Short mmCIF file of C-alpha atoms and ligand atoms in Angstrom, two decimals:
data_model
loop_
_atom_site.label_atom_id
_atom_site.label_comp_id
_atom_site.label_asym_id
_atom_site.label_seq_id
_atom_site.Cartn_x
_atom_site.Cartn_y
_atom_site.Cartn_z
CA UNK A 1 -19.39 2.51 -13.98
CA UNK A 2 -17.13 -0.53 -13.11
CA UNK A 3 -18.92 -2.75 -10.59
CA UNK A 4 -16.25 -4.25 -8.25
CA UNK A 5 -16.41 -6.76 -5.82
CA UNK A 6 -14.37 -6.56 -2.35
CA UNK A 7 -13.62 -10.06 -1.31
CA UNK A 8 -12.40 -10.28 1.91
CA UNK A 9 -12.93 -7.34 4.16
CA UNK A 10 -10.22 -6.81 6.99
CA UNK A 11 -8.11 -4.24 7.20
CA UNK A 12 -7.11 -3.56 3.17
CA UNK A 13 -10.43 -4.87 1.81
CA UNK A 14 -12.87 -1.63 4.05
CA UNK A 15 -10.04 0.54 3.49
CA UNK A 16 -9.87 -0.29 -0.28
CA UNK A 17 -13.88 -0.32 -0.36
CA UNK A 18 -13.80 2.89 0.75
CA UNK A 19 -11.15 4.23 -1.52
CA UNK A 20 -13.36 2.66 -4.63
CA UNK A 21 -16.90 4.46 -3.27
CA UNK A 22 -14.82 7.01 -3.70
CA UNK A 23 -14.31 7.41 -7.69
CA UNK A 24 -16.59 8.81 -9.83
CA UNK A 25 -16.08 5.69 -12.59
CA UNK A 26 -16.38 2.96 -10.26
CA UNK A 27 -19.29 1.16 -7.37
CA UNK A 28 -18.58 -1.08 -4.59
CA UNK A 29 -20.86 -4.50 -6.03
CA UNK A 30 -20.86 -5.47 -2.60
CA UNK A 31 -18.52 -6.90 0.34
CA UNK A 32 -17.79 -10.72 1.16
CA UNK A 33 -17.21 -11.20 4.72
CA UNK A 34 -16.60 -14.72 6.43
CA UNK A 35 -17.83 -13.63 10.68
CA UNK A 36 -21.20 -11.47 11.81
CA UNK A 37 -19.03 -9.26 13.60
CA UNK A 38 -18.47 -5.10 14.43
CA UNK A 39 -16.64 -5.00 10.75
CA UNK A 40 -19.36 -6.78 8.91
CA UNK A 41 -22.31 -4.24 11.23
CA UNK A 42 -19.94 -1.23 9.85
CA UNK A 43 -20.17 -2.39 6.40
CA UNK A 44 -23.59 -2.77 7.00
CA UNK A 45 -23.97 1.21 8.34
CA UNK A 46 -21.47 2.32 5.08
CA UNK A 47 -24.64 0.65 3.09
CA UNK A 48 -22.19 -1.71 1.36
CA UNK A 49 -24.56 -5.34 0.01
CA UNK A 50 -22.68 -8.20 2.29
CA UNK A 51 -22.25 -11.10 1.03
CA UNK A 52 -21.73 -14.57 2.82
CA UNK A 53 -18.57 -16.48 2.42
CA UNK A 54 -19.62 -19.32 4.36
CA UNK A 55 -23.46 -20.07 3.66
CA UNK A 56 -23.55 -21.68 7.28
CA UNK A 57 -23.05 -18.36 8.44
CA UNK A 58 -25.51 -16.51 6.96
CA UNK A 59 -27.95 -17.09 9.60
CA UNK A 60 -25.21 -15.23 12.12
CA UNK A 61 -25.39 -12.14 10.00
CA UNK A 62 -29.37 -12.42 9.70
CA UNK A 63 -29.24 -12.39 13.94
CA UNK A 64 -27.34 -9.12 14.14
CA UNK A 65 -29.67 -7.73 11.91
CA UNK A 66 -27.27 -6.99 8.91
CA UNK A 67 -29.23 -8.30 5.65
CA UNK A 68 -27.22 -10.50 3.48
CA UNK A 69 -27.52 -10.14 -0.69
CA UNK A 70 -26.24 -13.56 -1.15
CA UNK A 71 -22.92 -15.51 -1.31
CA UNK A 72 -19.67 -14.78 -2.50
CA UNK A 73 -19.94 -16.12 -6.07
CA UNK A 74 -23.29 -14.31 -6.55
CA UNK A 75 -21.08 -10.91 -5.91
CA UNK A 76 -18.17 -12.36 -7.86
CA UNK A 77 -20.77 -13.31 -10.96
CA UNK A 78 -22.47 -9.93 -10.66
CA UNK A 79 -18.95 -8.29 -10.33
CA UNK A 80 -16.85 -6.91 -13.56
CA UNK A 81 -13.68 -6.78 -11.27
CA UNK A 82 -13.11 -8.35 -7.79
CA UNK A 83 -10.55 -7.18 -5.22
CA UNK A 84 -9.27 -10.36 -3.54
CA UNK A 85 -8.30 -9.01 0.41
CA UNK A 86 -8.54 -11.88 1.64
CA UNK A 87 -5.57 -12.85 4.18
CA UNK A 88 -2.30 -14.44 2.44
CA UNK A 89 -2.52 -17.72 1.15
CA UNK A 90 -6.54 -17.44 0.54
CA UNK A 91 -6.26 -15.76 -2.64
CA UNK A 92 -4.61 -18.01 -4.61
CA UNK A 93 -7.18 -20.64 -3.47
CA UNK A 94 -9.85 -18.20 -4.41
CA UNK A 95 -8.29 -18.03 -7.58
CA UNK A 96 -10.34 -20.56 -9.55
CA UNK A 97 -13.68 -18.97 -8.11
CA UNK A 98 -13.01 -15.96 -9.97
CA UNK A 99 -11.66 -18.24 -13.02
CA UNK A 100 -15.06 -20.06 -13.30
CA UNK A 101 -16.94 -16.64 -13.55
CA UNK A 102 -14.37 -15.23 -16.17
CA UNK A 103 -13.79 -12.48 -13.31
CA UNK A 104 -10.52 -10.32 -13.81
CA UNK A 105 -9.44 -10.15 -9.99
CA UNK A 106 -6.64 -7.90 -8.25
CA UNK A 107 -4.94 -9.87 -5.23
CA UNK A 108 -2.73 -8.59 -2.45
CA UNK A 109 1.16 -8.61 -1.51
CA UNK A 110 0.54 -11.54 0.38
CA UNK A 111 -0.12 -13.80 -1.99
CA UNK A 112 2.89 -15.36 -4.14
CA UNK A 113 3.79 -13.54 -7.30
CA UNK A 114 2.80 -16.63 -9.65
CA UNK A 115 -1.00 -16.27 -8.63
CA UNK A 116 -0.65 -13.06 -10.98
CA UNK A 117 0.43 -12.34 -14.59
CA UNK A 118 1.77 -9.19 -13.22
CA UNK A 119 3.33 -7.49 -9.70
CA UNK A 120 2.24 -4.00 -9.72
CA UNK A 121 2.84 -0.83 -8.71
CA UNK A 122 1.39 2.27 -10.32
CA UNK A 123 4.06 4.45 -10.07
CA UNK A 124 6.60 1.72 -11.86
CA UNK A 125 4.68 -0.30 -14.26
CA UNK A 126 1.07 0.62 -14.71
CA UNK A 127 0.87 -0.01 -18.14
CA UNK A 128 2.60 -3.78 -17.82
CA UNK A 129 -1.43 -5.02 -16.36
CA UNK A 130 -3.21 -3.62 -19.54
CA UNK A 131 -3.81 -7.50 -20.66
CA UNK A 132 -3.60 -9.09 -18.05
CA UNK A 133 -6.81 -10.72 -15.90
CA UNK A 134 -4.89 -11.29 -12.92
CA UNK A 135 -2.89 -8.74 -11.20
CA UNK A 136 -0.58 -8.83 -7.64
CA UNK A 137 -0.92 -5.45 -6.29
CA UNK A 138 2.64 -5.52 -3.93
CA UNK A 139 2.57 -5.43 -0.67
CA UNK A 140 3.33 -2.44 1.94
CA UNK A 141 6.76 -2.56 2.05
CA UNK A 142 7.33 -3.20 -1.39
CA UNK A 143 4.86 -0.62 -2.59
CA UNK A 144 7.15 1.97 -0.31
CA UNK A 145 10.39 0.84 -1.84
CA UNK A 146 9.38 0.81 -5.28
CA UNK A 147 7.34 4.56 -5.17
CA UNK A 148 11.50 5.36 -4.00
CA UNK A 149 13.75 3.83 -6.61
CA UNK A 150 11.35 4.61 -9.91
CA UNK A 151 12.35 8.44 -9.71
CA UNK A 152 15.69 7.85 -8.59
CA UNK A 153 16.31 4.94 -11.14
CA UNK A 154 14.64 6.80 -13.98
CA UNK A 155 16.56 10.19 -13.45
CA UNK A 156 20.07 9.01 -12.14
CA UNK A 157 20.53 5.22 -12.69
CA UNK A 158 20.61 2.61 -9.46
CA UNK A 159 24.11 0.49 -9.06
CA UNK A 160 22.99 -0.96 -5.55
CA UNK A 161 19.93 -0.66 -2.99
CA UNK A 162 20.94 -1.96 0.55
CA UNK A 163 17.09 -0.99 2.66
CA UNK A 164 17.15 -2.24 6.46
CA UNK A 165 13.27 -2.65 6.73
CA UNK A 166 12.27 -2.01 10.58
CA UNK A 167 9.00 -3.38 10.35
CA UNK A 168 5.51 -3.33 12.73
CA UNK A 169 5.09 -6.22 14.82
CA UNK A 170 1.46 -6.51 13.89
CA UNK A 171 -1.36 -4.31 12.96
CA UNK A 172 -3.62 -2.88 16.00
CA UNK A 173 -6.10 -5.55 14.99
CA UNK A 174 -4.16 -8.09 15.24
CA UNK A 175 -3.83 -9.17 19.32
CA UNK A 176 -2.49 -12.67 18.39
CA UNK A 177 0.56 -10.91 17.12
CA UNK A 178 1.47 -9.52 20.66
CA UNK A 179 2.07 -8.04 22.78
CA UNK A 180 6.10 -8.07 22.35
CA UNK A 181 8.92 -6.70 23.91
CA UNK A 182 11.98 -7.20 21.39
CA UNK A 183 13.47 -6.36 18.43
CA UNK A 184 13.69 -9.45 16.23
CA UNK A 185 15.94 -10.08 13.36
CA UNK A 186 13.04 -11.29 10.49
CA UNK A 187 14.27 -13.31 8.44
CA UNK A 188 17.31 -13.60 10.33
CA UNK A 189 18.87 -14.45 7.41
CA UNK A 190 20.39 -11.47 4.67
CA UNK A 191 18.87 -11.04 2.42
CA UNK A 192 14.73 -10.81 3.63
CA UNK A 193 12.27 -11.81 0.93
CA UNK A 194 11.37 -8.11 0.11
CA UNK A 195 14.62 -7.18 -2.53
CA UNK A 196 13.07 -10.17 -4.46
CA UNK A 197 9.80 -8.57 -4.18
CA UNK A 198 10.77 -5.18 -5.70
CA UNK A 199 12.46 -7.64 -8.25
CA UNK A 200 8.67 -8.74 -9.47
CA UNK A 201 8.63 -4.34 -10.18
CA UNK A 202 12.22 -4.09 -11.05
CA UNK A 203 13.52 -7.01 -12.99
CA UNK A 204 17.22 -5.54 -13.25
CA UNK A 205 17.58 -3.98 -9.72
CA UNK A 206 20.10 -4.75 -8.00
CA UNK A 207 18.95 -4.61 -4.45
CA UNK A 208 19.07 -6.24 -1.04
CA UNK A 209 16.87 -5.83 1.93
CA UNK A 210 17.58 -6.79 5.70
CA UNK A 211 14.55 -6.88 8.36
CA UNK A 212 13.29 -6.99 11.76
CA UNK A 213 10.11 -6.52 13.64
CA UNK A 214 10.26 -3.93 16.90
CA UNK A 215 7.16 -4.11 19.44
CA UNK A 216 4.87 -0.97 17.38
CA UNK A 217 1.57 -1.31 15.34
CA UNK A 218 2.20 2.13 13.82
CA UNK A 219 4.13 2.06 10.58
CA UNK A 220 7.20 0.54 9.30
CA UNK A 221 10.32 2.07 8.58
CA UNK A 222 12.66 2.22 5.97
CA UNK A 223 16.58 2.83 6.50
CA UNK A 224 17.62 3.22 2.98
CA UNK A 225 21.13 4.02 1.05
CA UNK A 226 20.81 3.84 -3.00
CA UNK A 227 24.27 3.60 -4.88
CA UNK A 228 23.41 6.11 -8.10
CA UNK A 229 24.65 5.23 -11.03
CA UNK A 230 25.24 9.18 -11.84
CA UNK A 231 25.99 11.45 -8.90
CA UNK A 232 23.44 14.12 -8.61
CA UNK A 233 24.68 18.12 -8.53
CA UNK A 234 23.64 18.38 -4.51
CA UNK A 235 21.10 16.86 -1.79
CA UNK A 236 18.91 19.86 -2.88
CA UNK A 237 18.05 18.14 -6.32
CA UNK A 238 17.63 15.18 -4.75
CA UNK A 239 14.57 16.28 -2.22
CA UNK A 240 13.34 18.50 -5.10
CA UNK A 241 13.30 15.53 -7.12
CA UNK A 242 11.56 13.26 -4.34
CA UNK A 243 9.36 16.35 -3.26
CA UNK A 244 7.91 16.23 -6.82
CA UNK A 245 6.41 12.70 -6.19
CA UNK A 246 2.90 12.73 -5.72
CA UNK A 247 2.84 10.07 -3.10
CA UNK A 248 6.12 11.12 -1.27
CA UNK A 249 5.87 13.63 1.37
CA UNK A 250 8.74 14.95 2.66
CA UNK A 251 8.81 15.92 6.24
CA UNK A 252 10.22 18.91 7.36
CA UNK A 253 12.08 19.47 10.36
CA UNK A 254 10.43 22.02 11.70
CA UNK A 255 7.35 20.36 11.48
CA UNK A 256 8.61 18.07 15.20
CA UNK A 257 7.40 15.00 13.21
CA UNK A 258 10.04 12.95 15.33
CA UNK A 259 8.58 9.81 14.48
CA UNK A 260 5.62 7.57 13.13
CA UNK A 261 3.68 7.83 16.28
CA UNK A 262 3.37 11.73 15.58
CA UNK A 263 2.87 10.81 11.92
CA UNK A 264 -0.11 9.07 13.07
CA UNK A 265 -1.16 12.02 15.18
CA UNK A 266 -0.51 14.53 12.21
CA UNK A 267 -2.71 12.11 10.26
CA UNK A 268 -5.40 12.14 12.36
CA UNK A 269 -5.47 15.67 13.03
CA UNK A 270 -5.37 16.03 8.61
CA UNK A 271 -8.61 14.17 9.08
CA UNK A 272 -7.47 10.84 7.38
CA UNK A 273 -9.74 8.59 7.64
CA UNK A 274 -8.91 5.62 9.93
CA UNK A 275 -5.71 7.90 10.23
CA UNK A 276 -4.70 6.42 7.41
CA UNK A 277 -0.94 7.75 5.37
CA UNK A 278 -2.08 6.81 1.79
CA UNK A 279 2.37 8.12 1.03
CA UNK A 280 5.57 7.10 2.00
CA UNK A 281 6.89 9.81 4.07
CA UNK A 282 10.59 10.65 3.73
CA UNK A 283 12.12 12.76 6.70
CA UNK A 284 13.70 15.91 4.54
CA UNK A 285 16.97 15.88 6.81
CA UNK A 286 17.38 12.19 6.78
CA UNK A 287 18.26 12.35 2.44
CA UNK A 288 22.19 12.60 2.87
CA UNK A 289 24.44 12.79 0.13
CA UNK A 290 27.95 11.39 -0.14
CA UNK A 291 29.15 11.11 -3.04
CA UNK A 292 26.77 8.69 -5.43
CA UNK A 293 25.63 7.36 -2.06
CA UNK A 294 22.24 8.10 -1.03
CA UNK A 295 20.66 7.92 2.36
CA UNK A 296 17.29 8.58 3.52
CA UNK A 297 14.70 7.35 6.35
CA UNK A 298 10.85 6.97 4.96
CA UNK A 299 7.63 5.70 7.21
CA UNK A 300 5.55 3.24 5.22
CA UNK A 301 1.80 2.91 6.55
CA UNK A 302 1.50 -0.62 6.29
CA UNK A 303 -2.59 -0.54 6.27
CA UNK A 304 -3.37 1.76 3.80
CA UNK A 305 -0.28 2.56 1.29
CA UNK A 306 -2.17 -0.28 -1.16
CA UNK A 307 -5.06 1.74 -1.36
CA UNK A 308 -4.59 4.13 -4.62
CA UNK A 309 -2.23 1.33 -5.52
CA UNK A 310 -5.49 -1.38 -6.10
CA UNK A 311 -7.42 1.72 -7.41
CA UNK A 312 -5.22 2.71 -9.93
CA UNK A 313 -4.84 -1.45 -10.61
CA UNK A 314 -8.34 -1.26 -11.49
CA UNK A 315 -8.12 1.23 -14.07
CA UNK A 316 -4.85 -0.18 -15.59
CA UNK A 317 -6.42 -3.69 -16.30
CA UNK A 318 -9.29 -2.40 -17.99
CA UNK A 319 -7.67 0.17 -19.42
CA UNK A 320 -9.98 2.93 -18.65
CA UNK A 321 -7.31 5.46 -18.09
CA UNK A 322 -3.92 5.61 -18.55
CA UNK A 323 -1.50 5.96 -15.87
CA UNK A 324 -1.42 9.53 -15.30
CA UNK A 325 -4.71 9.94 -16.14
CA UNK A 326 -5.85 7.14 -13.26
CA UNK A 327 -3.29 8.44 -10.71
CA UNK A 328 -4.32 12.11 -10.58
CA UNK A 329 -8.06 10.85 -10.46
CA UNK A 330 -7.02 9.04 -7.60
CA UNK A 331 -5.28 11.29 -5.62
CA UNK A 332 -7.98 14.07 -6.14
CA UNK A 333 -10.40 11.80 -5.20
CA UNK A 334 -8.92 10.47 -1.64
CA UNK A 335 -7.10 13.86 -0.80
CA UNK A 336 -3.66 12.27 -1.32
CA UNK A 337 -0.69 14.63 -0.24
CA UNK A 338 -0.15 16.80 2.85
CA UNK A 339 -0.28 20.49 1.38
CA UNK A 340 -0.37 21.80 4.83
CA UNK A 341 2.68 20.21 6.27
CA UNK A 342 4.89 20.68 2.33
CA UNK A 343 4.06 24.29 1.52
CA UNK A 344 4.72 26.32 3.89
CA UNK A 345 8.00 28.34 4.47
CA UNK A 346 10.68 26.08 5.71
CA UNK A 347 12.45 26.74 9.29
CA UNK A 348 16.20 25.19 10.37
CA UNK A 349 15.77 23.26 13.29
CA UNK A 350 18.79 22.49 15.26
CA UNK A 351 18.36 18.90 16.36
CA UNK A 352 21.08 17.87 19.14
CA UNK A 353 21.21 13.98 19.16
CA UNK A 354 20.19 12.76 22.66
CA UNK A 355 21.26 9.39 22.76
P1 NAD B 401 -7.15 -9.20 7.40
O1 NAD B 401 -6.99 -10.46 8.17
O2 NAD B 401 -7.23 -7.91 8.13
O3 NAD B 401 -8.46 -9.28 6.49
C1 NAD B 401 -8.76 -10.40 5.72
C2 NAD B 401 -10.26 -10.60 5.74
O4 NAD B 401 -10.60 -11.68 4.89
C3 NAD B 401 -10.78 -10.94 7.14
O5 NAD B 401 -11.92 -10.17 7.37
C4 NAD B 401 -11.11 -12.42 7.05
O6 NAD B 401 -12.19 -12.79 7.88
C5 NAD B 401 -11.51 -12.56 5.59
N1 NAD B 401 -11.40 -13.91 5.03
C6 NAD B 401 -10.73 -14.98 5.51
N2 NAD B 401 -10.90 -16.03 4.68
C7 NAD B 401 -11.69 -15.61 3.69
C8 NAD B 401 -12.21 -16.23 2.51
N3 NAD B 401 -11.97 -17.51 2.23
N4 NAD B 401 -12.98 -15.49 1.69
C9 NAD B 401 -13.26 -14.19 1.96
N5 NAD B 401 -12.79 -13.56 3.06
C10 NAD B 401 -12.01 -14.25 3.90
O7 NAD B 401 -5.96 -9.18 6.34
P2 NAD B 401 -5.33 -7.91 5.66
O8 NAD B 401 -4.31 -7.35 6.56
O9 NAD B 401 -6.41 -7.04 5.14
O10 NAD B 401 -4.53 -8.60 4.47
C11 NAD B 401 -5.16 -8.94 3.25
C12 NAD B 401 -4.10 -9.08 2.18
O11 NAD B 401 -3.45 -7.81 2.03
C13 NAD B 401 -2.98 -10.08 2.49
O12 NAD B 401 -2.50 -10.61 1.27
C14 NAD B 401 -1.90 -9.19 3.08
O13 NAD B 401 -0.59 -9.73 2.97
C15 NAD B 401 -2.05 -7.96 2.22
N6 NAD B 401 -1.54 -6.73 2.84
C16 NAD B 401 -1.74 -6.48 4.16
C17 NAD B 401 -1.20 -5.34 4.71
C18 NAD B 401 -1.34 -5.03 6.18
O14 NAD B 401 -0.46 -4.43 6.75
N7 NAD B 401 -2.40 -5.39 6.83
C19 NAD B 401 -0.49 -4.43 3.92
C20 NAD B 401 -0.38 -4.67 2.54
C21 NAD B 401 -0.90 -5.85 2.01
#
């Protein structure tokens, strides 16, 4: 059993505890949380040991009754892996606690790509973090892109990737980020950070990315046209091919998924946990083809796409499983993929554009 250690528990470190608890080779160590607040009280009730980031605060904890195992370099000491989910910027300062205790560590998209040996993504490059002690699992948005172009790059060559990314304002946690009522170029300037990001997955992609952030806390989404190097025979191969993904689900029209708000809903009603949309979800009639040019729409769930992603990071840096091996575990164990909505006959909808 790998022992891992969550350090940092907002909104990717409970979802990724979670997701860990979850596989039969691994444990959850324990949690390190900074406040005594409703998270650390739920981490508590999920029977997860909590350990103090800030020793001053471990009284806090003791006063809403949540027992505390110790402090965070007790958990990383005891830990044979540590998650870092800590918010952007922390993890590379947390990055000589986990070098004293000769802790491999995972870290988030946030963080800068140096603070890793290696950018991951499972689908992409899962065997580039066998040696490596320190891995950058990608963010959201570059997790989404690069799940897109590996099966598109690997079966008909990329010449170009132009992705408008219409991002969330903030996550529904996250009240300092709002409330808005706009639609703000971000970066204003072409192109954003994230090409350079799937660059870190990609070294030879030729891509650039444009965003802005619109007043939502739901998902973001993706505007995408791919240049193929090689034109596929139809639009048909093309879904097939994407359909085939295990963490792509194509929507189908008839389905009335009109948006990520009843994504969401569709989630929920699936019995996600959290509501959580572990896959990038492609709308089926969005993928266009002209010529070599591809266009599609996909909705990227910005909390919990990283989830199999730092799983399957686990198992690829210490080489446990391979990456096949490690991603079907994964998605048995979570329930990833939406059987119900993919299998079932499709129906033509005739969509009338409103506005
Ligand atoms: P978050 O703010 O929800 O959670 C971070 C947690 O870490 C909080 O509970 C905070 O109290 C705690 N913390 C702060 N300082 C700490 C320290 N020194 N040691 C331990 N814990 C500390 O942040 P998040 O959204 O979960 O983001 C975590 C990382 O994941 C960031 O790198 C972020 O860029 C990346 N990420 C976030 C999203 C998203 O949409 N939320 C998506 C993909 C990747």
């Amino acid at each position: 059993m790998l022992r891992v250690g969550i350090n940092g528990y907002g909104t990717i470190g409970k979802r990724v505890a979670d997701a860990v608890r979850a596989q039969p080779d691994m444990e959850v160590r324990g949690v390190a949380k900074v406040s005594p607040d409703y998270v650390a009280v739920g981490a508590a009730e999920a029977g997860y040991p909590l350990y103090a980031v800030d020793g001053e605060r471990i009284d806090g904890f003791r006063e809403i009754g949540v027992a505390v195992a110790g402090t965070v370099d007790e958990l990383v000491a005891d830990s044979d892996v540590v998650i870092d989910a800590t918010p952007s910027g922390v993890g590379a300062e947390n990055r000589p606690l986990y070098e004293r205790h000769d802790t491999p560590a995972l870290f988030q998209g946030g963080e800068d790509a140096t603070v890793a040996e290696v950018s991951f993504n499972s689908r992409a490059n899962f065997e580039e973090a066998a040696d490596a002690e320190y891995v950058r699992v990608v963010s959201c948005n570059t997790t989404g892109l690069s799940r897109l172009v590996a099966p598109l790059y690997e079966t008909y060559g990329i010449e170009k990737v132009r992705a408008t990314l219409v991002r969330r304002g903030g996550d529904p946690t996250q009240t300092g980020r709002g409330p808005i009522n706009d639609a703000v170029p971000d970066p204003v300037s072409v192109p954003s950070h994230h090409g350079p990001d799937v660059r870190t997955i990609f070294p030879d992609l030729s891509i650039d990315t444009v965003g802005l952030k619109v007043p939502t806390t739901m998902m973001h989404v993706h505007s995408i046209n791919v240049t193929l190097a090689e034109e596929p025979d139809d639009e048909a191969a093309v879904r097939d091919l994407l359909a085939d993904e295990d963490r792509i689900v194509t929507v189908p029209g008839y389905a009335g998924i009109d948006g990520a708000g009843t994504l969401k809903d569709f989630a929920a009603d699936a019995g996600r946990p959290r509501g959580d949309i572990w896959e990038n979800c492609i709308w089926e009639e969005s993928v266009t083809l002209q010529g070599r040019d591809l266009y599609c729409m996909q909705a990227i769930h910005q909390e919990s796409d990283v989830v199999p992603e730092n799983v399957d990071a686990l198992r690829a840096l210490t080489g446990s499983l391979d990456g096949p091996e490690s991603r079907a575990l994964t998605n048995e164990s979570l329930g990833i993929g939406f059987g119900r909505l993919e299998d079932r006959p499709r129906r033509t909808v005739d969509r009338t554009a409103a506005d």
